[in-house]
Amino acid sequence: MFENIGWIVEAKLKPGKQAEFEAVMQDIVTETLKEQGTLNYQYYLSDAGDVLVYERFSDIESAHIHVSNWDNFAERWVAAAEPTRMVHLGQLPDELRARHAALAPLWLKPLGGFQR
């Protein structure tokens, strides 16, 4: 049904850490732009400090590449924001889902609709 896979990460900025978070976000975005298979990598922020990151990949290999690259920034990211929720979208294989096991993601499989 859908060939792309992805996930959504939700987090809460830690008090006084917005500037640090924005700096690490920009560093990750700059690196992620080099990943050919990353189709979407979008950050959203509420006035109350709620963060949502939408990530979509063309295939499993691209998702693995992204997670490996993200690992280089994880310590700085988590120092500035506390992950609160993760949702896996699509037919993610067990080995990819295992890379996010610490966040106990909700796994949503394709049901209907379309992709372009």
PDB file of C-alpha atoms in Angstrom:
ATOM      1  CA  MET A   1       0.000   0.000   0.000  1.00  0.00           C
ATOM      2  CA  PHE A   2       2.537   2.627   1.152  1.00  0.00           C
ATOM      3  CA  GLU A   3       6.189   2.226   0.271  1.00  0.00           C
ATOM      4  CA  ASN A   4       7.506   5.033   2.485  1.00  0.00           C
ATOM      5  CA  ILE A   5       8.066   4.591   6.186  1.00  0.00           C
ATOM      6  CA  GLY A   6       8.606   7.072   8.967  1.00  0.00           C
ATOM      7  CA  TRP A   7       7.886   8.173  12.462  1.00  0.00           C
ATOM      8  CA  ILE A   8       6.801  11.024  14.643  1.00  0.00           C
ATOM      9  CA  VAL A   9       8.736  11.999  17.764  1.00  0.00           C
ATOM     10  CA  GLU A  10       7.221  14.218  20.429  1.00  0.00           C
ATOM     11  CA  ALA A  11       9.272  15.925  23.115  1.00  0.00           C
ATOM     12  CA  LYS A  12       9.152  18.742  25.655  1.00  0.00           C
ATOM     13  CA  LEU A  13      11.833  21.422  25.761  1.00  0.00           C
ATOM     14  CA  LYS A  14      13.703  21.514  29.036  1.00  0.00           C
ATOM     15  CA  PRO A  15      13.533  24.874  30.873  1.00  0.00           C
ATOM     16  CA  GLY A  16      15.983  27.393  29.448  1.00  0.00           C
ATOM     17  CA  LYS A  17      17.155  25.033  26.693  1.00  0.00           C
ATOM     18  CA  GLN A  18      15.393  26.378  23.588  1.00  0.00           C
ATOM     19  CA  ALA A  19      18.545  27.985  22.129  1.00  0.00           C
ATOM     20  CA  GLU A  20      20.542  24.780  22.653  1.00  0.00           C
ATOM     21  CA  PHE A  21      17.743  22.733  21.119  1.00  0.00           C
ATOM     22  CA  GLU A  22      17.497  24.988  18.080  1.00  0.00           C
ATOM     23  CA  ALA A  23      21.282  24.771  17.606  1.00  0.00           C
ATOM     24  CA  VAL A  24      21.353  20.964  17.629  1.00  0.00           C
ATOM     25  CA  MET A  25      18.236  20.862  15.460  1.00  0.00           C
ATOM     26  CA  GLN A  26      19.948  23.036  12.851  1.00  0.00           C
ATOM     27  CA  ASP A  27      23.051  20.837  12.942  1.00  0.00           C
ATOM     28  CA  ILE A  28      20.920  17.721  12.407  1.00  0.00           C
ATOM     29  CA  VAL A  29      18.910  19.354   9.617  1.00  0.00           C
ATOM     30  CA  THR A  30      22.123  20.354   7.854  1.00  0.00           C
ATOM     31  CA  GLU A  31      23.428  16.776   8.056  1.00  0.00           C
ATOM     32  CA  THR A  32      20.070  15.240   7.147  1.00  0.00           C
ATOM     33  CA  LEU A  33      19.876  17.316   3.955  1.00  0.00           C
ATOM     34  CA  LYS A  34      22.743  15.120   2.687  1.00  0.00           C
ATOM     35  CA  GLU A  35      20.644  11.949   3.093  1.00  0.00           C
ATOM     36  CA  GLN A  36      19.108  11.259  -0.303  1.00  0.00           C
ATOM     37  CA  GLY A  37      16.433   8.915   1.036  1.00  0.00           C
ATOM     38  CA  THR A  38      15.105  11.245   3.727  1.00  0.00           C
ATOM     39  CA  LEU A  39      11.926  12.697   2.212  1.00  0.00           C
ATOM     40  CA  ASN A  40      10.682  14.738   5.178  1.00  0.00           C
ATOM     41  CA  TYR A  41      12.500  15.948   8.268  1.00  0.00           C
ATOM     42  CA  GLN A  42      10.332  18.627   9.847  1.00  0.00           C
ATOM     43  CA  TYR A  43      10.294  20.181  13.309  1.00  0.00           C
ATOM     44  CA  TYR A  44       7.306  21.900  14.898  1.00  0.00           C
ATOM     45  CA  LEU A  45       7.228  23.826  18.211  1.00  0.00           C
ATOM     46  CA  SER A  46       4.331  25.090  20.330  1.00  0.00           C
ATOM     47  CA  ASP A  47       4.472  28.230  22.447  1.00  0.00           C
ATOM     48  CA  ALA A  48       4.492  25.941  25.503  1.00  0.00           C
ATOM     49  CA  GLY A  49       7.660  24.126  24.386  1.00  0.00           C
ATOM     50  CA  ASP A  50       6.074  21.019  22.878  1.00  0.00           C
ATOM     51  CA  VAL A  51       8.169  19.634  20.020  1.00  0.00           C
ATOM     52  CA  LEU A  52       6.994  17.399  17.189  1.00  0.00           C
ATOM     53  CA  VAL A  53       9.368  15.942  14.608  1.00  0.00           C
ATOM     54  CA  TYR A  54       7.947  14.345  11.448  1.00  0.00           C
ATOM     55  CA  GLU A  55      10.328  12.037   9.600  1.00  0.00           C
ATOM     56  CA  ARG A  56       9.638  10.096   6.383  1.00  0.00           C
ATOM     57  CA  PHE A  57      11.998   7.927   4.347  1.00  0.00           C
ATOM     58  CA  SER A  58      11.935   6.384   0.902  1.00  0.00           C
ATOM     59  CA  ASP A  59      12.959   2.940   2.182  1.00  0.00           C
ATOM     60  CA  ILE A  60      14.316   0.934   5.104  1.00  0.00           C
ATOM     61  CA  GLU A  61      17.973   1.536   4.186  1.00  0.00           C
ATOM     62  CA  SER A  62      17.425   5.313   4.222  1.00  0.00           C
ATOM     63  CA  ALA A  63      15.837   5.103   7.668  1.00  0.00           C
ATOM     64  CA  HIS A  64      18.817   3.105   9.003  1.00  0.00           C
ATOM     65  CA  ILE A  65      21.225   5.692   7.564  1.00  0.00           C
ATOM     66  CA  HIS A  66      19.291   8.502   9.228  1.00  0.00           C
ATOM     67  CA  VAL A  67      19.177   6.803  12.632  1.00  0.00           C
ATOM     68  CA  SER A  68      22.939   6.167  12.451  1.00  0.00           C
ATOM     69  CA  ASN A  69      23.567   9.829  11.622  1.00  0.00           C
ATOM     70  CA  TRP A  70      21.157  11.012  14.334  1.00  0.00           C
ATOM     71  CA  ASP A  71      23.101   9.001  16.900  1.00  0.00           C
ATOM     72  CA  ASN A  72      25.902  11.577  16.512  1.00  0.00           C
ATOM     73  CA  PHE A  73      23.570  14.289  17.847  1.00  0.00           C
ATOM     74  CA  ALA A  74      21.457  12.309  20.324  1.00  0.00           C
ATOM     75  CA  GLU A  75      23.272  13.387  23.491  1.00  0.00           C
ATOM     76  CA  ARG A  76      22.894  17.109  22.693  1.00  0.00           C
ATOM     77  CA  TRP A  77      19.267  16.665  21.564  1.00  0.00           C
ATOM     78  CA  VAL A  78      18.215  14.823  24.733  1.00  0.00           C
ATOM     79  CA  ALA A  79      20.077  17.342  26.912  1.00  0.00           C
ATOM     80  CA  ALA A  80      17.743  20.046  25.572  1.00  0.00           C
ATOM     81  CA  ALA A  81      14.434  18.180  25.175  1.00  0.00           C
ATOM     82  CA  GLU A  82      12.816  15.206  26.882  1.00  0.00           C
ATOM     83  CA  PRO A  83      11.279  12.707  24.422  1.00  0.00           C
ATOM     84  CA  THR A  84       7.696  11.963  25.465  1.00  0.00           C
ATOM     85  CA  ARG A  85       6.241   9.852  22.664  1.00  0.00           C
ATOM     86  CA  MET A  86       7.168   8.130  19.434  1.00  0.00           C
ATOM     87  CA  VAL A  87       4.915   6.688  16.736  1.00  0.00           C
ATOM     88  CA  HIS A  88       6.214   4.383  14.000  1.00  0.00           C
ATOM     89  CA  LEU A  89       4.414   4.747  10.666  1.00  0.00           C
ATOM     90  CA  GLY A  90       4.461   1.940   8.123  1.00  0.00           C
ATOM     91  CA  GLN A  91       5.914  -1.512   7.701  1.00  0.00           C
ATOM     92  CA  LEU A  92       9.076  -1.067   9.750  1.00  0.00           C
ATOM     93  CA  PRO A  93      11.118  -4.256  10.169  1.00  0.00           C
ATOM     94  CA  ASP A  94      11.955  -5.484  13.662  1.00  0.00           C
ATOM     95  CA  GLU A  95      15.629  -4.486  13.419  1.00  0.00           C
ATOM     96  CA  LEU A  96      14.671  -0.854  12.717  1.00  0.00           C
ATOM     97  CA  ARG A  97      11.964  -0.792  15.380  1.00  0.00           C
ATOM     98  CA  ALA A  98      14.503  -2.177  17.865  1.00  0.00           C
ATOM     99  CA  ARG A  99      16.687   0.912  17.355  1.00  0.00           C
ATOM    100  CA  HIS A 100      13.927   2.986  19.015  1.00  0.00           C
ATOM    101  CA  ALA A 101      12.973   0.456  21.704  1.00  0.00           C
ATOM    102  CA  ALA A 102      13.939   2.794  24.565  1.00  0.00           C
ATOM    103  CA  LEU A 103      11.053   5.095  23.567  1.00  0.00           C
ATOM    104  CA  ALA A 104       8.519   2.220  23.388  1.00  0.00           C
ATOM    105  CA  PRO A 105       6.997   3.524  20.146  1.00  0.00           C
ATOM    106  CA  LEU A 106       3.407   2.952  19.149  1.00  0.00           C
ATOM    107  CA  TRP A 107       3.419   1.105  15.800  1.00  0.00           C
ATOM    108  CA  LEU A 108       0.777   2.152  13.279  1.00  0.00           C
ATOM    109  CA  LYS A 109       0.541   0.013  10.147  1.00  0.00           C
ATOM    110  CA  PRO A 110      -0.950   1.215   6.845  1.00  0.00           C
ATOM    111  CA  LEU A 111      -4.743   1.061   6.683  1.00  0.00           C
ATOM    112  CA  GLY A 112      -5.840   3.246   3.756  1.00  0.00           C
ATOM    113  CA  GLY A 113      -5.264   6.387   1.740  1.00  0.00           C
ATOM    114  CA  PHE A 114      -2.552   7.242  -0.776  1.00  0.00           C
ATOM    115  CA  GLN A 115       0.941   8.635  -1.131  1.00  0.00           C
ATOM    116  CA  ARG A 116       2.452  10.757  -3.866  1.00  0.00           C
TER     117      ARG A 116
END
